[in-house]
């Protein structure tokens, strides 16, 4: 007997997510990967003919919860700018039936930011005081929400090109995130004396050269799903301690890693550790003799884990 999955809108997902401890769900997920209780295949890239865009498919299995899921996200090229959507399908490993079809826009924003937050908590110096945020969209705002309580930040600086021209309401949506948050006029001002720099842009090319930073810092990067997108210069990987969300899949998808491996002599085997390593304490915290770089590409399992949490709340 077949069943029809429950369809959840972005607004419904947003409302339910307020009742979910996202950081704990993701920590459990990465510990599950370390223990062999979860499966995360490489993401699948399906290119459209004539450069019209692509689909990226992210798969994942959570054996403990007996669910399989797939998130599928199109990048559709249009004259007025690319269109990106995402949906997550959750299926039962017991019955083989679909359980939930969820608009994944909210899941994507939340899990992207929360994964960075898990990494910041695991990697940032315990006495980190100054946080810099590059970007001002929904993902950047979510990053601030998830990271603002993880250290005793004395200053949170945010920079985004063109932000000063935005409306007062847009600026207020940023400064209202935390009383310590200050919007800066220049990238250099935001980066001054930063202990942690979170790159939260949709840029396809580098927005920060780590060599311009005045001291060793943790730099986190998410980038976008445009082909070979990256937020730091690929050669810079050779001069940093590199971590990622999942070492089995990230080097095959992250733009700066692909370019660095092909053109600059960087090797994926030099990755110090990933989130399963860090959360199972297989690798130690970095010593900050040089910059530390954390790269997240977004895992299907993150979407599956959050979709599963929403499904359980709904039912």
Short mmCIF file of C-alpha atoms in Angstrom, two decimals:
data_model
loop_
_atom_site.label_atom_id
_atom_site.label_comp_id
_atom_site.label_asym_id
_atom_site.label_seq_id
_atom_site.Cartn_x
_atom_site.Cartn_y
_atom_site.Cartn_z
CA UNK A 1 0.00 0.00 0.00
CA UNK A 2 1.43 3.34 -1.02
CA UNK A 3 1.26 6.51 1.04
CA UNK A 4 1.37 10.18 0.09
CA UNK A 5 4.04 12.19 1.87
CA UNK A 6 3.07 15.20 3.93
CA UNK A 7 4.01 18.39 2.05
CA UNK A 8 5.53 21.11 4.24
CA UNK A 9 5.89 24.70 3.10
CA UNK A 10 8.79 27.01 3.91
CA UNK A 11 6.64 28.93 6.40
CA UNK A 12 5.57 25.72 8.17
CA UNK A 13 9.18 24.54 8.34
CA UNK A 14 10.29 27.89 9.75
CA UNK A 15 7.66 27.76 12.49
CA UNK A 16 8.50 24.18 13.50
CA UNK A 17 12.27 24.82 13.48
CA UNK A 18 11.80 27.22 16.41
CA UNK A 19 11.03 24.12 18.51
CA UNK A 20 14.11 22.18 17.41
CA UNK A 21 17.59 22.21 18.99
CA UNK A 22 19.36 22.38 15.64
CA UNK A 23 22.90 22.39 17.02
CA UNK A 24 22.28 19.22 19.05
CA UNK A 25 20.69 17.47 16.06
CA UNK A 26 23.74 18.26 13.92
CA UNK A 27 26.20 17.23 16.63
CA UNK A 28 24.36 13.89 16.91
CA UNK A 29 24.50 13.54 13.13
CA UNK A 30 28.26 14.05 12.90
CA UNK A 31 28.87 11.68 15.81
CA UNK A 32 26.70 9.17 13.95
CA UNK A 33 28.89 9.54 10.89
CA UNK A 34 31.97 8.93 13.04
CA UNK A 35 30.35 5.79 14.51
CA UNK A 36 29.23 4.38 11.16
CA UNK A 37 25.54 4.89 11.93
CA UNK A 38 24.99 7.27 9.02
CA UNK A 39 25.81 7.22 5.32
CA UNK A 40 26.70 10.30 3.27
CA UNK A 41 27.45 9.65 -0.42
CA UNK A 42 29.11 12.36 -2.52
CA UNK A 43 26.72 14.99 -3.80
CA UNK A 44 25.56 14.47 -7.37
CA UNK A 45 25.85 17.27 -9.91
CA UNK A 46 23.56 17.09 -12.95
CA UNK A 47 24.32 19.74 -15.55
CA UNK A 48 21.66 21.11 -17.91
CA UNK A 49 22.44 21.25 -21.65
CA UNK A 50 23.68 24.54 -23.15
CA UNK A 51 24.79 25.89 -19.77
CA UNK A 52 21.20 26.47 -18.65
CA UNK A 53 21.95 25.53 -15.06
CA UNK A 54 22.22 22.40 -12.97
CA UNK A 55 20.70 20.24 -10.25
CA UNK A 56 22.69 19.25 -7.20
CA UNK A 57 21.36 16.20 -5.35
CA UNK A 58 22.37 15.48 -1.75
CA UNK A 59 21.61 12.04 -0.35
CA UNK A 60 21.80 10.64 3.16
CA UNK A 61 20.85 7.75 5.44
CA UNK A 62 20.29 7.90 9.21
CA UNK A 63 20.27 4.24 10.27
CA UNK A 64 19.41 4.93 13.91
CA UNK A 65 16.27 6.80 12.88
CA UNK A 66 15.52 4.44 9.98
CA UNK A 67 15.17 7.20 7.40
CA UNK A 68 16.64 7.88 3.97
CA UNK A 69 16.42 11.27 2.34
CA UNK A 70 17.37 13.25 -0.71
CA UNK A 71 17.60 17.00 -1.10
CA UNK A 72 17.49 18.23 -4.66
CA UNK A 73 18.40 21.80 -5.53
CA UNK A 74 18.24 23.40 -9.01
CA UNK A 75 20.38 26.32 -10.12
CA UNK A 76 18.44 27.75 -13.06
CA UNK A 77 20.13 30.38 -15.22
CA UNK A 78 17.85 33.32 -16.08
CA UNK A 79 18.37 36.80 -17.54
CA UNK A 80 17.21 38.43 -14.32
CA UNK A 81 19.59 36.29 -12.26
CA UNK A 82 19.83 32.63 -11.25
CA UNK A 83 16.89 30.89 -9.57
CA UNK A 84 17.75 28.48 -6.77
CA UNK A 85 15.17 26.33 -4.97
CA UNK A 86 15.46 23.16 -2.91
CA UNK A 87 13.20 20.35 -1.71
CA UNK A 88 13.92 17.49 0.68
CA UNK A 89 12.19 14.12 0.42
CA UNK A 90 12.23 11.91 3.53
CA UNK A 91 11.53 8.18 3.20
CA UNK A 92 11.13 5.32 5.66
CA UNK A 93 13.76 2.58 5.70
CA UNK A 94 11.17 0.30 7.29
CA UNK A 95 8.31 0.60 4.78
CA UNK A 96 10.01 2.16 1.75
CA UNK A 97 7.26 4.76 1.69
CA UNK A 98 7.68 8.55 1.42
CA UNK A 99 7.10 10.40 4.69
CA UNK A 100 7.69 14.08 4.02
CA UNK A 101 8.29 16.45 1.12
CA UNK A 102 9.61 19.66 2.60
CA UNK A 103 10.46 23.00 0.99
CA UNK A 104 14.13 23.02 1.96
CA UNK A 105 14.82 26.76 1.69
CA UNK A 106 14.51 27.22 5.44
CA UNK A 107 16.30 23.94 6.16
CA UNK A 108 19.18 25.02 3.92
CA UNK A 109 19.59 28.40 5.62
CA UNK A 110 19.42 26.93 9.11
CA UNK A 111 21.62 23.89 8.59
CA UNK A 112 24.23 25.93 6.71
CA UNK A 113 24.54 28.39 9.58
CA UNK A 114 24.27 25.77 12.30
CA UNK A 115 26.97 23.59 10.71
CA UNK A 116 29.29 26.59 10.73
CA UNK A 117 28.34 27.17 14.37
CA UNK A 118 29.20 23.58 15.28
CA UNK A 119 32.58 24.11 13.59
CA UNK A 120 33.18 27.46 15.31
CA UNK A 121 32.45 25.88 18.68
CA UNK A 122 34.84 23.01 17.95
CA UNK A 123 37.62 25.06 16.33
CA UNK A 124 37.64 28.68 17.51
CA UNK A 125 40.05 29.73 20.25
CA UNK A 126 38.26 29.41 23.60
CA UNK A 127 39.13 33.03 24.37
CA UNK A 128 38.10 34.39 20.96
CA UNK A 129 36.75 37.93 21.37
CA UNK A 130 36.27 39.45 17.92
CA UNK A 131 33.91 38.01 15.30
CA UNK A 132 33.73 39.27 11.70
CA UNK A 133 30.83 38.43 9.39
CA UNK A 134 31.09 39.01 5.64
CA UNK A 135 27.63 39.01 4.04
CA UNK A 136 24.22 40.29 5.02
CA UNK A 137 21.59 37.95 3.57
CA UNK A 138 19.42 35.41 5.35
CA UNK A 139 22.31 32.95 5.66
CA UNK A 140 24.59 35.57 7.20
CA UNK A 141 21.89 36.58 9.69
CA UNK A 142 21.37 32.94 10.63
CA UNK A 143 25.13 32.56 11.16
CA UNK A 144 25.05 35.40 13.68
CA UNK A 145 22.08 33.87 15.49
CA UNK A 146 23.76 30.50 15.93
CA UNK A 147 27.26 31.74 16.76
CA UNK A 148 26.58 34.78 18.96
CA UNK A 149 26.33 32.72 22.16
CA UNK A 150 29.26 30.35 21.54
CA UNK A 151 32.02 32.64 22.81
CA UNK A 152 32.23 35.79 24.94
CA UNK A 153 32.38 38.06 21.90
CA UNK A 154 33.45 41.60 22.72
CA UNK A 155 32.73 42.80 19.19
CA UNK A 156 30.79 41.51 16.18
CA UNK A 157 31.59 43.37 12.95
CA UNK A 158 29.61 42.89 9.75
CA UNK A 159 30.47 44.03 6.24
CA UNK A 160 28.62 43.58 2.97
CA UNK A 161 29.19 45.59 -0.23
CA UNK A 162 26.44 48.10 -0.89
CA UNK A 163 24.87 47.62 2.49
CA UNK A 164 24.97 51.30 3.38
CA UNK A 165 22.60 52.00 0.50
CA UNK A 166 19.97 49.67 1.94
CA UNK A 167 16.87 50.84 3.77
CA UNK A 168 16.81 51.54 7.49
CA UNK A 169 14.65 48.45 7.96
CA UNK A 170 17.28 46.22 6.35
CA UNK A 171 20.03 47.70 8.49
CA UNK A 172 17.88 47.32 11.60
CA UNK A 173 17.26 43.64 10.79
CA UNK A 174 21.03 43.20 11.14
CA UNK A 175 21.78 45.37 14.17
CA UNK A 176 18.78 43.91 16.00
CA UNK A 177 20.46 40.48 15.87
CA UNK A 178 22.79 41.40 18.74
CA UNK A 179 23.60 44.63 20.59
CA UNK A 180 27.32 44.03 19.96
CA UNK A 181 26.90 43.95 16.18
CA UNK A 182 28.33 46.90 14.26
CA UNK A 183 28.05 47.42 10.51
CA UNK A 184 31.36 48.60 9.04
CA UNK A 185 32.00 50.73 5.95
CA UNK A 186 34.89 48.62 4.67
CA UNK A 187 36.00 45.02 4.59
CA UNK A 188 39.25 46.00 6.30
CA UNK A 189 37.39 47.56 9.23
CA UNK A 190 35.30 44.41 9.73
CA UNK A 191 38.39 42.20 9.67
CA UNK A 192 40.46 44.29 12.09
CA UNK A 193 41.90 42.07 14.85
CA UNK A 194 39.32 39.35 14.10
CA UNK A 195 39.67 35.98 15.83
CA UNK A 196 36.93 34.38 13.72
CA UNK A 197 35.86 35.39 10.19
CA UNK A 198 32.64 33.90 8.81
CA UNK A 199 32.31 34.20 5.03
CA UNK A 200 28.57 34.07 4.32
CA UNK A 201 28.34 35.18 0.69
CA UNK A 202 26.98 33.77 -2.54
CA UNK A 203 30.09 34.84 -4.39
CA UNK A 204 31.59 32.58 -7.01
CA UNK A 205 35.07 34.06 -6.55
CA UNK A 206 37.33 34.99 -3.64
CA UNK A 207 36.11 37.72 -1.29
CA UNK A 208 38.95 37.47 1.26
CA UNK A 209 42.69 36.90 0.97
CA UNK A 210 43.76 35.41 4.32
CA UNK A 211 47.18 37.06 3.92
CA UNK A 212 45.54 40.42 4.64
CA UNK A 213 44.59 39.37 8.19
CA UNK A 214 46.80 40.69 10.96
CA UNK A 215 46.94 37.51 13.02
CA UNK A 216 46.04 33.81 12.73
CA UNK A 217 42.27 33.42 12.68
CA UNK A 218 39.55 30.86 12.04
CA UNK A 219 38.00 31.46 8.61
CA UNK A 220 34.76 29.67 7.75
CA UNK A 221 33.37 29.42 4.23
CA UNK A 222 30.13 28.18 2.69
CA UNK A 223 30.14 29.65 -0.86
CA UNK A 224 27.33 28.79 -3.29
CA UNK A 225 26.45 26.00 -5.71
CA UNK A 226 27.67 27.85 -8.80
CA UNK A 227 30.36 25.73 -10.50
CA UNK A 228 33.73 25.96 -8.69
CA UNK A 229 32.54 28.76 -6.44
CA UNK A 230 34.95 29.78 -3.69
CA UNK A 231 35.38 32.57 -1.13
CA UNK A 232 39.17 32.39 -0.58
CA UNK A 233 41.96 32.19 -3.22
CA UNK A 234 42.64 28.50 -3.96
CA UNK A 235 46.44 28.83 -3.45
CA UNK A 236 45.83 30.01 0.14
CA UNK A 237 44.87 26.47 1.20
CA UNK A 238 48.57 25.58 1.18
CA UNK A 239 49.21 28.08 3.98
CA UNK A 240 46.36 27.15 6.33
CA UNK A 241 45.26 24.29 8.57
CA UNK A 242 42.25 23.04 6.60
CA UNK A 243 39.15 21.43 8.11
CA UNK A 244 35.80 20.62 6.49
CA UNK A 245 32.35 19.26 7.24
CA UNK A 246 33.05 15.79 5.79
CA UNK A 247 36.42 14.85 4.32
CA UNK A 248 34.95 12.02 2.20
CA UNK A 249 32.91 14.39 0.04
CA UNK A 250 33.95 18.03 0.48
CA UNK A 251 37.22 17.99 -1.55
CA UNK A 252 35.33 16.64 -4.56
CA UNK A 253 32.87 19.55 -4.57
CA UNK A 254 34.40 22.65 -2.93
CA UNK A 255 35.59 25.00 -5.68
CA UNK A 256 38.77 26.24 -4.02
CA UNK A 257 39.78 22.65 -3.14
CA UNK A 258 39.26 21.43 -6.71
CA UNK A 259 41.27 24.33 -8.15
CA UNK A 260 43.99 24.13 -5.48
CA UNK A 261 44.43 20.40 -6.14
CA UNK A 262 44.56 20.83 -9.92
CA UNK A 263 46.68 23.96 -10.17
CA UNK A 264 48.48 24.70 -6.89
CA UNK A 265 49.83 21.42 -5.53
CA UNK A 266 47.37 21.15 -2.64
CA UNK A 267 46.35 17.63 -1.62
CA UNK A 268 43.03 16.64 0.01
CA UNK A 269 45.03 14.28 2.25
CA UNK A 270 46.36 17.40 3.99
CA UNK A 271 42.92 18.11 5.50
CA UNK A 272 43.51 18.03 9.26
CA UNK A 273 40.04 16.84 10.20
CA UNK A 274 36.31 17.07 9.64
CA UNK A 275 33.30 17.46 11.93
CA UNK A 276 33.00 13.72 12.64
CA UNK A 277 36.68 13.78 13.68
CA UNK A 278 36.24 16.88 15.84
CA UNK A 279 33.03 15.80 17.57
CA UNK A 280 34.38 12.32 18.31
CA UNK A 281 37.63 13.94 19.52
CA UNK A 282 39.79 12.09 17.01
CA UNK A 283 41.64 15.31 16.24
CA UNK A 284 42.74 18.09 18.55
CA UNK A 285 41.89 21.77 18.40
CA UNK A 286 44.29 23.73 16.18
CA UNK A 287 47.16 25.64 17.80
CA UNK A 288 46.75 28.76 15.62
CA UNK A 289 50.36 28.98 14.52
CA UNK A 290 48.71 29.87 11.20
CA UNK A 291 45.20 30.48 9.86
CA UNK A 292 42.60 27.76 10.25
CA UNK A 293 40.14 27.28 7.38
CA UNK A 294 36.82 25.46 7.71
CA UNK A 295 34.92 24.65 4.52
CA UNK A 296 31.33 23.46 4.47
CA UNK A 297 29.60 22.32 1.28
CA UNK A 298 26.38 21.28 2.98
CA UNK A 299 25.54 17.62 3.41
CA UNK A 300 22.34 15.84 2.44
CA UNK A 301 22.40 14.31 5.91
CA UNK A 302 22.01 17.74 7.51
CA UNK A 303 18.80 18.32 5.59
CA UNK A 304 17.62 14.76 6.25
CA UNK A 305 18.26 15.10 9.99
CA UNK A 306 16.36 18.39 10.22
CA UNK A 307 13.53 17.12 8.00
CA UNK A 308 13.27 14.07 10.25
CA UNK A 309 13.05 16.30 13.32
CA UNK A 310 10.27 18.34 11.70
CA UNK A 311 8.43 15.18 10.65
CA UNK A 312 8.55 13.85 14.20
CA UNK A 313 7.29 17.16 15.57
CA UNK A 314 4.46 17.24 13.04
CA UNK A 315 3.47 13.68 13.91
#
